[in-house]
Coordinates of C-alpha atoms in Angstrom, one line a residue:
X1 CA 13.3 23.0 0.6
X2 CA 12.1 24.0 4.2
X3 CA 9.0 22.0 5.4
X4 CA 7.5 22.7 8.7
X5 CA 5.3 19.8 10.1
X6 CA 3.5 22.9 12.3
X7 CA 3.2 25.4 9.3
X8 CA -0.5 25.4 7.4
X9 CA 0.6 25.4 3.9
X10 CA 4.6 24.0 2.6
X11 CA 6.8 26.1 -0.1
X12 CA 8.1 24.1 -2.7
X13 CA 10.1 26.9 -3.9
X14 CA 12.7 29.2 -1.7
X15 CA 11.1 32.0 -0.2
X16 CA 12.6 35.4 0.0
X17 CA 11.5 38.6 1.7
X18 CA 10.7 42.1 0.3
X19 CA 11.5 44.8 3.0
X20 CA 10.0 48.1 2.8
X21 CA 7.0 47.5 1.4
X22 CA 4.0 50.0 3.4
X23 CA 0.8 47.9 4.1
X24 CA -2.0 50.8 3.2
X25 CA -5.3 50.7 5.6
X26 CA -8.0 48.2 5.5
X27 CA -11.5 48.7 3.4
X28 CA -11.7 51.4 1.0
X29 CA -13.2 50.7 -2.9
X30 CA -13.2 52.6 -6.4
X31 CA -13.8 52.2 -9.6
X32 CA -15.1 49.0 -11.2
X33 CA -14.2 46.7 -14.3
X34 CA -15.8 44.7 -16.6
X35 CA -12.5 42.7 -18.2
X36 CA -9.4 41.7 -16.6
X37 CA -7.3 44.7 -17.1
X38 CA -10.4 46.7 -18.1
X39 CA -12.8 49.2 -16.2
X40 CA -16.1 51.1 -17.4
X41 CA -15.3 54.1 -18.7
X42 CA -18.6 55.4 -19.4
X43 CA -20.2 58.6 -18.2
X44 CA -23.5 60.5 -17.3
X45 CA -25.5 58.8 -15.8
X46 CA -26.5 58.0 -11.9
X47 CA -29.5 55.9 -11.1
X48 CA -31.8 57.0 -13.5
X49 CA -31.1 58.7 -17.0
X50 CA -28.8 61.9 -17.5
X51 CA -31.4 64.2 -18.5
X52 CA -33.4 63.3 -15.0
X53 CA -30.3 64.6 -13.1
X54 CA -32.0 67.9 -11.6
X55 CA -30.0 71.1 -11.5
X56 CA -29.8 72.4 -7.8
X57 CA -31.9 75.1 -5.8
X58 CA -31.8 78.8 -7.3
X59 CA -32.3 78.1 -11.0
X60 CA -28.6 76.4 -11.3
X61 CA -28.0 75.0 -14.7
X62 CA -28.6 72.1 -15.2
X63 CA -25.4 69.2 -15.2
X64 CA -24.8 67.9 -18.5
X65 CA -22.2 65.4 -19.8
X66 CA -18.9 66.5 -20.4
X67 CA -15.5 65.0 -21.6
X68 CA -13.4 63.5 -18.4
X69 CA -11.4 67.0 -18.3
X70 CA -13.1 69.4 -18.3
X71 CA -15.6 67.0 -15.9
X72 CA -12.5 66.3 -14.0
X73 CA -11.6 70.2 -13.5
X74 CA -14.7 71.5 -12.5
X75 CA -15.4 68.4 -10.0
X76 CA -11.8 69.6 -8.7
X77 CA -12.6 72.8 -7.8
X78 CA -16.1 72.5 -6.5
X79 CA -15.4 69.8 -4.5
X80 CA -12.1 72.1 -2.7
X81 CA -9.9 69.3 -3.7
X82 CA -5.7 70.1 -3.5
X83 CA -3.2 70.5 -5.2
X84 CA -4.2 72.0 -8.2
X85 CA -2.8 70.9 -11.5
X86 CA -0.8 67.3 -11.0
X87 CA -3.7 65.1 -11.6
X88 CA -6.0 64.1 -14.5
X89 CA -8.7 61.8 -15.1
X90 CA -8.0 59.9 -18.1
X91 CA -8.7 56.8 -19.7
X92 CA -6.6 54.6 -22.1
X93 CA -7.6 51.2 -23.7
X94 CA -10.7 51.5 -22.0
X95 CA -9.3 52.5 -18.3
X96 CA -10.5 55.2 -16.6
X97 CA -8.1 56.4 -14.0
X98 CA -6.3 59.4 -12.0
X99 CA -2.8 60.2 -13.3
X100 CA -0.1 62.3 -12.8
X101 CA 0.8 65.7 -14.8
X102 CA 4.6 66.1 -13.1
X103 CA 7.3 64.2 -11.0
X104 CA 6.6 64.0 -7.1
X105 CA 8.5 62.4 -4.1
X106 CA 8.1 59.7 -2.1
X107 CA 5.7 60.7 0.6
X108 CA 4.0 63.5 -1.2
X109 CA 0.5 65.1 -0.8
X110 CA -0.7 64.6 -4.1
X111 CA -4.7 64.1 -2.9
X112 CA -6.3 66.1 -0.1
X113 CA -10.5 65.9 -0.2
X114 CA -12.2 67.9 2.8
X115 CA -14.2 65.6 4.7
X116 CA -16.9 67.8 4.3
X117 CA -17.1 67.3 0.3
X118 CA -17.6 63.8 0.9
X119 CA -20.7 61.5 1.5
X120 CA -20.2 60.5 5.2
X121 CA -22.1 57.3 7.1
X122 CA -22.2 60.3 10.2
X123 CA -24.3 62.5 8.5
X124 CA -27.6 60.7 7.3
X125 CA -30.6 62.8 5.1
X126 CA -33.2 63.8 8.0
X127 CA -36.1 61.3 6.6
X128 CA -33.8 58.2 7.5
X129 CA -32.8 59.6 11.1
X130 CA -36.7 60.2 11.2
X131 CA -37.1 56.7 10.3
X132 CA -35.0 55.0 12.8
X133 CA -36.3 57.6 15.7
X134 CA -39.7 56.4 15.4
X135 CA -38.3 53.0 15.4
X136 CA -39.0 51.7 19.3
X137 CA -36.9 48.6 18.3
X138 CA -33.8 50.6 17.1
X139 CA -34.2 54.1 18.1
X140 CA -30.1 54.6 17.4
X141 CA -29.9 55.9 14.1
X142 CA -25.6 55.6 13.8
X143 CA -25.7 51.7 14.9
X144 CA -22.6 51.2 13.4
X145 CA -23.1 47.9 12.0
X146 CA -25.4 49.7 9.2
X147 CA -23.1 52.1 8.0
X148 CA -23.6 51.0 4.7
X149 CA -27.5 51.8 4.8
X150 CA -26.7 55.2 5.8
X151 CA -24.6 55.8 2.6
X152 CA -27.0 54.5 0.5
X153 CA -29.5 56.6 2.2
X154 CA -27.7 59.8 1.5
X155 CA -27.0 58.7 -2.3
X156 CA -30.4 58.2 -2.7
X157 CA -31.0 61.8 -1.0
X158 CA -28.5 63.1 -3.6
X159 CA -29.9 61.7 -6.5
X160 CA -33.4 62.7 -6.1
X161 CA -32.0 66.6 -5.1
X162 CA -33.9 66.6 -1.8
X163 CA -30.5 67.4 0.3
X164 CA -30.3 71.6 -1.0
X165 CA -29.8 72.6 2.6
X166 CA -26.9 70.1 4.1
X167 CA -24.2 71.6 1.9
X168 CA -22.8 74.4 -0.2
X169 CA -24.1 75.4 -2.9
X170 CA -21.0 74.6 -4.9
X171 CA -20.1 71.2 -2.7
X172 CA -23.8 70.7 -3.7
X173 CA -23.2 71.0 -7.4
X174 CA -20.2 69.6 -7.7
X175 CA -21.6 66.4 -5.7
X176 CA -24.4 66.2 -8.5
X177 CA -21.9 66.5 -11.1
X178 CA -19.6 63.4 -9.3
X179 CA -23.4 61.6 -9.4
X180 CA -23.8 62.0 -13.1
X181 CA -20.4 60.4 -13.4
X182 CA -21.2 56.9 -12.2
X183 CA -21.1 54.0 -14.6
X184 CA -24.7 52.9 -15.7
X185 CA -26.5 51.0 -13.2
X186 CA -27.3 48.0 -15.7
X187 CA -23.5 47.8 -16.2
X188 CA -22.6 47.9 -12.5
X189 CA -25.0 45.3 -11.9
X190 CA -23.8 43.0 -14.8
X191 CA -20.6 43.2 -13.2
X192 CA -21.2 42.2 -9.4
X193 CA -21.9 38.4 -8.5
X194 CA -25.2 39.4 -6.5
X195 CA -26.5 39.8 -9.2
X196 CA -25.9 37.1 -11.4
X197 CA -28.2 34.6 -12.7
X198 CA -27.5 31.2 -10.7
X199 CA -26.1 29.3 -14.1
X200 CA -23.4 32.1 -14.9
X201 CA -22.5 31.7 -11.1
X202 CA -21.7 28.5 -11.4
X203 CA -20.3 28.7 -14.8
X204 CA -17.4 30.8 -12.4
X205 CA -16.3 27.2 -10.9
X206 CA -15.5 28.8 -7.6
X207 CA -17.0 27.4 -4.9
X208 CA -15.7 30.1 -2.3
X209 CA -17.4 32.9 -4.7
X210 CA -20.7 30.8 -4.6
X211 CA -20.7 30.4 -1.0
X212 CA -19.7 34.0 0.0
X213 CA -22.7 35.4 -2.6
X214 CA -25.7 33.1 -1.0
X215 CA -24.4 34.8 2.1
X216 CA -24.1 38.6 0.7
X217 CA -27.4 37.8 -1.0
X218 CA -29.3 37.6 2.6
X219 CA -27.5 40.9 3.9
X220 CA -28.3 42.9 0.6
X221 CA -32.0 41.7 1.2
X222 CA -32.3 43.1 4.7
X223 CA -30.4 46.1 4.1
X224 CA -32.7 47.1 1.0
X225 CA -36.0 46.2 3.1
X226 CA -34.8 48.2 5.9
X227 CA -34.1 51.4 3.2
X228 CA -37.4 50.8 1.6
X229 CA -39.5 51.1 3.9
X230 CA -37.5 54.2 5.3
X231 CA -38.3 55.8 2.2
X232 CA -41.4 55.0 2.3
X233 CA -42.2 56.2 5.4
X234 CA -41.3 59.7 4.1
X235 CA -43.9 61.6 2.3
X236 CA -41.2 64.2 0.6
X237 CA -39.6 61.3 -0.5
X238 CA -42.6 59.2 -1.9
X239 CA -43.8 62.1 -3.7
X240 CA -40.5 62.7 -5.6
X241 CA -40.2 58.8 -6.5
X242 CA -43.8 59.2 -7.6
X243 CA -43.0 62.0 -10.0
X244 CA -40.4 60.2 -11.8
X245 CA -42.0 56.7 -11.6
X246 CA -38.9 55.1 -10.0
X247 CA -38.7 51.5 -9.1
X248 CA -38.0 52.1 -5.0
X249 CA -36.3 48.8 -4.6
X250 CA -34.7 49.1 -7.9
X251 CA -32.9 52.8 -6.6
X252 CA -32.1 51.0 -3.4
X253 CA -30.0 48.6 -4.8
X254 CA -28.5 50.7 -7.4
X255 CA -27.5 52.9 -4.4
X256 CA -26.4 49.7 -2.3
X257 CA -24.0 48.8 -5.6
X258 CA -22.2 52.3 -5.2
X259 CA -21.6 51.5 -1.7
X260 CA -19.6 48.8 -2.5
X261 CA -17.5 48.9 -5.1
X262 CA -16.6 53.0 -4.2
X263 CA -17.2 53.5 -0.9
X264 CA -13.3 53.3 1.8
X265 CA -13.2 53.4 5.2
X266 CA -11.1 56.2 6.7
X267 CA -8.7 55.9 9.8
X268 CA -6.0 58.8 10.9
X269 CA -2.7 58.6 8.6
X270 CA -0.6 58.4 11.5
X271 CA -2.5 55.3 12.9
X272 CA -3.8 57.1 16.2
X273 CA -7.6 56.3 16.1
X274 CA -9.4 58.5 19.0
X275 CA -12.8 57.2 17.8
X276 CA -14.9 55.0 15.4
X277 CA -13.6 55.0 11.8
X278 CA -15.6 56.9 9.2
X279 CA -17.4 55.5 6.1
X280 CA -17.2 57.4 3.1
X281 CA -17.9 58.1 -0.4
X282 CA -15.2 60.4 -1.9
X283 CA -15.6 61.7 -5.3
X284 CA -12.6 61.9 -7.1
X285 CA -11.0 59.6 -4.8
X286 CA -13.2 57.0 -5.8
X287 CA -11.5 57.0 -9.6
X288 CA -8.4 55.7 -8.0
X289 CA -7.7 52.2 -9.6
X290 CA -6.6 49.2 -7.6
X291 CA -2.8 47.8 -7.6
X292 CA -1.0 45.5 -5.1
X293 CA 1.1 46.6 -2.2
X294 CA 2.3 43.0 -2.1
X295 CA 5.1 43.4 -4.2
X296 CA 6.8 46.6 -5.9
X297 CA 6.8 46.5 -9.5
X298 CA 4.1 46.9 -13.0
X299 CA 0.8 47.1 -11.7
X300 CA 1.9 47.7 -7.9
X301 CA 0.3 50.1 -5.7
X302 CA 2.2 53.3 -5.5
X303 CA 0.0 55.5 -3.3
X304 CA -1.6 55.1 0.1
X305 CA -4.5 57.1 2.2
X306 CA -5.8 58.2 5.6
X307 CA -7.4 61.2 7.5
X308 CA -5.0 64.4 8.4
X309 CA -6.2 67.1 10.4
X310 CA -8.5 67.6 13.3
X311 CA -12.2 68.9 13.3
X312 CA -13.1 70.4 10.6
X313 CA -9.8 70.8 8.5
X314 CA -10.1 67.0 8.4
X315 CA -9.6 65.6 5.0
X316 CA -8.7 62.5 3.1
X317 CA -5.3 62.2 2.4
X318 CA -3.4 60.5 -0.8
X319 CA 0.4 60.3 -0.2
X320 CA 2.9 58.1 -2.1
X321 CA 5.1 55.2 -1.1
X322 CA 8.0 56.2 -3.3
X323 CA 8.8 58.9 -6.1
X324 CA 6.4 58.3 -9.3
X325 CA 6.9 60.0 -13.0
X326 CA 4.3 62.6 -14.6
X327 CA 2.3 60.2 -16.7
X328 CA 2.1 57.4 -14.4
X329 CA -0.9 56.4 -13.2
X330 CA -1.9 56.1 -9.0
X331 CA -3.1 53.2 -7.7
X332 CA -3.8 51.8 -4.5
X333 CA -4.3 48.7 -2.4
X334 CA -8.0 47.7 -1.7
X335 CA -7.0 45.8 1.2
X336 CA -8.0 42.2 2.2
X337 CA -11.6 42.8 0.2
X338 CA -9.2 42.6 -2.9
X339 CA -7.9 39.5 -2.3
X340 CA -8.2 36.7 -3.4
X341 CA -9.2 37.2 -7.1
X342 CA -12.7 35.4 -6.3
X343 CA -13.4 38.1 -3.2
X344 CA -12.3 41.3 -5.5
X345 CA -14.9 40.5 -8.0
X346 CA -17.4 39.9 -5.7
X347 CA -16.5 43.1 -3.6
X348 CA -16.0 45.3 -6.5
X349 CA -17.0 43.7 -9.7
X350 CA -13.6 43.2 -11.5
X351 CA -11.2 40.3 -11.8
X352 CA -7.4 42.1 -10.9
X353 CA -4.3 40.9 -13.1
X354 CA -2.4 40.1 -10.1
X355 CA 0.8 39.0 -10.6
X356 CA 1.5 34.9 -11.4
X357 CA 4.6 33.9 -10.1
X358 CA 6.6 31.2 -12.7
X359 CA 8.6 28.4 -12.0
X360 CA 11.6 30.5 -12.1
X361 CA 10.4 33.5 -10.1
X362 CA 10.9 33.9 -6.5
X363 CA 7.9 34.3 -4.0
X364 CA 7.2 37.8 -3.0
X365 CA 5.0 38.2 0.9
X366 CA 1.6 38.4 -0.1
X367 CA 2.5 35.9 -3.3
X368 CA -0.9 34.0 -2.1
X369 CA -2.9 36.7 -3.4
X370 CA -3.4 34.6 -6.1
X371 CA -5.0 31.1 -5.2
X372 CA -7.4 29.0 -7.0
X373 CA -9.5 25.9 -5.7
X374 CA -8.5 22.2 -5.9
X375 CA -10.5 19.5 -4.7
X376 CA -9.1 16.1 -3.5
X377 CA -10.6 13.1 -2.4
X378 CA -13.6 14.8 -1.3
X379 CA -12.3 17.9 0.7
X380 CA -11.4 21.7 -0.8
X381 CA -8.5 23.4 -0.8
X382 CA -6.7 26.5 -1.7
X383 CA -3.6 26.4 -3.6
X384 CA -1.2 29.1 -5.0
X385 CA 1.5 29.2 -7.1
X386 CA 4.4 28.2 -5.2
X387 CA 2.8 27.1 -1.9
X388 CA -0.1 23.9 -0.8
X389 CA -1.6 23.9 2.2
X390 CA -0.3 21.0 4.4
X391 CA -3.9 19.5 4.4
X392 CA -3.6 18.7 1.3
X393 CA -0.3 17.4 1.3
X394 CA -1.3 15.0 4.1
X395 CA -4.2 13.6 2.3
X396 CA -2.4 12.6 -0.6
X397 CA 0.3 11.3 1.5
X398 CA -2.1 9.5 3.1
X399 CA -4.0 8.2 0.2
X400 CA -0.2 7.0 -1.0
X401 CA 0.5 5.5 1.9
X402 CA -3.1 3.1 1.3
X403 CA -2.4 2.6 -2.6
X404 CA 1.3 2.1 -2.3
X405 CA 1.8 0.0 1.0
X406 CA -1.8 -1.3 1.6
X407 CA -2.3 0.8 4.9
X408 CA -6.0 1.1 4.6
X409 CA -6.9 2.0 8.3
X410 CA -4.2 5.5 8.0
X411 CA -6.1 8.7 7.9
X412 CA -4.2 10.9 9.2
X413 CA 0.1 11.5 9.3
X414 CA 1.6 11.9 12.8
X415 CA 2.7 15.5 12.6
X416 CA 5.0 15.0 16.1
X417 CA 7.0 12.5 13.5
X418 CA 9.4 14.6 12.2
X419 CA 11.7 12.0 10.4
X420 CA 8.8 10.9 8.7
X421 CA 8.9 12.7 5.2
X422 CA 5.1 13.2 4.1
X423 CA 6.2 15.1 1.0
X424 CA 8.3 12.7 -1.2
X425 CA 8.5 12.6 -5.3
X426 CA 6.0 10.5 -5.3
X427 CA 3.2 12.7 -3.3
X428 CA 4.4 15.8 -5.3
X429 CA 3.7 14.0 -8.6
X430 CA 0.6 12.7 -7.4
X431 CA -0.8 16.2 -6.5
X432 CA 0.6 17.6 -9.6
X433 CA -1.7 15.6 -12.0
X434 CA -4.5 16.3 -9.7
X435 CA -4.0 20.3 -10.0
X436 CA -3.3 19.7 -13.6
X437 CA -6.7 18.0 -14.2
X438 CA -8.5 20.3 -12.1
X439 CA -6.4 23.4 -14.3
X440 CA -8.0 21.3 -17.6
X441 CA -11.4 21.0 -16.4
X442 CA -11.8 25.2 -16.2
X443 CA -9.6 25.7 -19.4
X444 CA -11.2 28.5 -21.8
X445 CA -10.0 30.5 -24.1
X446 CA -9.0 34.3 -22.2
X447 CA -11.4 36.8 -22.7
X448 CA -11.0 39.8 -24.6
X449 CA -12.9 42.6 -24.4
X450 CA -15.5 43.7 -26.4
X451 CA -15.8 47.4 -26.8
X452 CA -18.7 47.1 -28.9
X453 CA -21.1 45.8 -25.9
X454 CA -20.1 48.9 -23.8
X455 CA -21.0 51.7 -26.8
X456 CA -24.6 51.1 -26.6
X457 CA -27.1 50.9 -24.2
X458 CA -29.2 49.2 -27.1
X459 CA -27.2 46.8 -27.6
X460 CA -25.6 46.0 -24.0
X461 CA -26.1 42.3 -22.8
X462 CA -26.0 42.0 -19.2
X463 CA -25.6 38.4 -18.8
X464 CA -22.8 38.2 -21.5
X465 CA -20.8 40.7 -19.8
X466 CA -21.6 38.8 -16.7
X467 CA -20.3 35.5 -18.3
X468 CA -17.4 37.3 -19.6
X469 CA -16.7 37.9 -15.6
X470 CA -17.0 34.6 -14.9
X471 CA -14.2 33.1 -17.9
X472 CA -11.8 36.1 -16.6
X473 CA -12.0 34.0 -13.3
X474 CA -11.9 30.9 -14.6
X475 CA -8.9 32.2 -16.8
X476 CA -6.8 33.5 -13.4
X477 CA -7.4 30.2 -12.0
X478 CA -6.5 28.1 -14.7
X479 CA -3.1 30.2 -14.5
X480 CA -2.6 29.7 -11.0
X481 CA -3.4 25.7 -11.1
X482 CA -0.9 25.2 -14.0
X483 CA 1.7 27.3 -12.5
X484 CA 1.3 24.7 -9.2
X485 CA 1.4 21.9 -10.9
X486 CA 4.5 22.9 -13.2
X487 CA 6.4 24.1 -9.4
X488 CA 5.1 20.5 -7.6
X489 CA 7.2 18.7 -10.7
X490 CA 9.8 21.4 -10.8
X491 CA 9.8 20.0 -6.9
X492 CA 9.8 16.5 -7.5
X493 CA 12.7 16.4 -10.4
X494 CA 15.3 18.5 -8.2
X495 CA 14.0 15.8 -5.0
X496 CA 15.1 13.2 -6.9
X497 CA 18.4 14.6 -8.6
X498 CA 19.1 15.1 -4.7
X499 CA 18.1 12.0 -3.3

């Protein structure tokens, strides 16, 4: 064992490096789960009901549901998406994703989406820039820190078919028909932490999740005010939310929820950025599931994405980090806002299976995806499950140290002693029954899902699937805590066989 009296966390198994794995761009989202392993497959409607989705100008037909191929197809084509033919949207055991009808290489094209076909944080409806013009106090309307308003802004514009004349006709439609596609708002909501009623929050026994919600609470708050009362300050807009008797703070947030969980932040492929990234919302894109670029394996990230081209040929750009089989499905990395398990579900609204590593398995880099919380003597900490964080160790040590040998005025070990060994059998044990009880105290039985909750509207509990949420958490760090405490033994037995 290698310990490090300047490192911030100690291995107590050998570590071992993975070369060649690609580390995809920062921020991007997609679709959403409601289980571990699980993500809302249903279809047709955006923020309101299906049948309010309006067909576009000059007597279009109106969108209707469709099955995910024939959706799929159509979206394709209107949307000038490339290559035709080697992907599908399809779902299996309640997983909707994009997959693969041949073979392709390693590097390979195998998504390219026009920048033009997507909903883009540059180009706001007119009755927000209006809104922000007559605003003495912030007469920029791109500030960049409210990006995210501006999406939501030109969802909203979407929805409520006020935007005929900012694209093509066929962009238009095919837009509309991406819209209709979204999961139910009621469902979306059920599955992010904003949302949640304060008990099921804290029934989630995750301190970090708690404290980064009270803070996302605040920001969703302002950002909704701020959207309000830019709607409101348009008559067009007033009239149409009028007509169909919509709840404006209620279509804010439902637009504010898409944001999040599908909207990605786009940066050139070839990492030369010549100006402020772009924000956003790709359809088809967005049906991409998530998988780790951490390690390469079951469940790994496979694919990766950026902006080609210059002007307008720009597009979004899905390549692959190695050669994949027809019938596989791509996924790729969300990025930091996907780890850990705690920050995915509150970005996106699903708990990922990442990857648990055993006693017998050998760390991978970026094995610290999955942590879970441990508190001791009074002060939190993040373990995973081959590595603590030398604060931790210290404290015990130190609490030792006063149990075993009496020293009651020691607070702190002298990390400049480096014969001093602050990590012996004893301490290891010691923190191992400490993880354990904190593993036993957030024990539950894993969820499974329950299809029946998601086939009717009727019969659709919000706060139970929001509960369910909360156990699949609980559940991942249950496995993380036991899989520490069975390593920190592991640690102690061969310490001792040594010594």
């Amino acid at each position: 064992m290698f310990i490090n009296s300047l490192a911030t966390s100690l291995a107590f198994v050998s570590s071992v490096s993975r070369d060649g794995i690609v580390q995809n761009p920062p921020f991007y989202s997609c679709l959403r789960r409601i289980h571990t392993g699980n993500r809302i497959s249903h279809i047709g409607i955006s923020f309101m009901s299906a049948s309010e989705i309006s067909s576009t100008s000059q007597g279009s037909e109106q969108i209707t549901s469709q099955d995910d191929a024939s959706a799929f197809e159509s979206l394709f084509q209107g949307i000038s998406a490339s290559p035709d033919g080697l992907l599908d949207l399809r779902s299996s055991k309640g997983e909707r994703g994009i997959f693969l009808n041949r073979d392709v290489g390693t590097d390979d094209a195998i998504l390219r989406i026009p920048i033009s076909s997507c909903v883009r944080d540059d180009m706001p409806p007119d009755w927000y820039d209006q809104a922000q013009s007559d605003d003495d106090e912030n007469p920029h309307p791109y500030n960049p820190s409210k990006w995210a308003i501006r999406l939501a802004a030109s969802l909203i514009d979407l929805d409520l078919c006020s935007n005929e004349g900012a694209d093509d006709e066929d962009i238009l439609r095919a837009k509309k028909q991406w819209l209709a596609m979204m999961p139910d708002p009621q469902y979306l909501r059920a599955c992010l932490p904003l949302h949640w009623q304060e008990e099921i929050l804290s029934n989630s026994k995750c301190t970090a999740l708690e404290i980064a919600n009270d803070s996302t609470y605040f920001a969703r708050a302002d950002a909704v005010s701020e959207l309000q009362a830019a709607l409101q300050s348009s008559e067009a807009q007033n009239e149409l939310c009028a007509e169909r008797k919509l709840d404006v703070i209620s279509l804010c947030n439902n637009a504010f929820d898409l944001v999040q969980t599908r909207c990605c932040r786009v940066e050139r492929i070839d990492g030369v950025q010549l100006c402020p990234p772009l924000r956003v919302v790709a359809p088809i894109f967005d049906f991409i599931n998530h998988g780790s670029s951490q390690y390469v394996g079951e469940g790994s990230s496979n694919a990766y994405f950026g902006l080609e081209g210059e002007g307008e040929d720009r597009a979004l750009v899905v390549r692959t980090r190695r050669g994949i089989p027809a019938d596989n499905q791509i996924l790729i990395d969300y990025g930091d806002s996907a780890r850990p398990s705690w920050r995915c579900l509150a970005s996106y609204g699903f708990v990922p299976d990442y990857r648990v590593l055993g006693p017998d398995d050998e760390p991978f880099d970026g094995a610290d995806e999955c942590v879970a919380e441990v508190f001791y003597n009074g002060g939190r900490y993040e373990v995973s499950s081959h590595t603590i964080p030398t604060e931790l160790v210290e404290a015990a040590y130190a609490s030792y140290l006063e149990e075993e040998e009496g020293a009651r005025a020691f607070t702190m070990v002298d990390s400049t002693d480096e014969s001093e060994n602050i990590f012996p059998p004893a301490v290891a044990l010691r923190l191992a029954k400490r993880i354990s009880d904190a593993a036993f105290d957030i024990v539950i039985d894993r969820p499974e899902t329950n299809e029946r909750k998601m086939r009717s509207k009727d019969e659709f509990d919000p706060d139970l699937l929001a509960n369910d949420l909360a156990k699949s958490l609980r559940w991942s760090q249950n496995k993380v805590l036991l899989a520490c405490a069975v390593g920190l033994r592991d640690y102690a037995a061969r310490e001792d066989t040594s010594n």
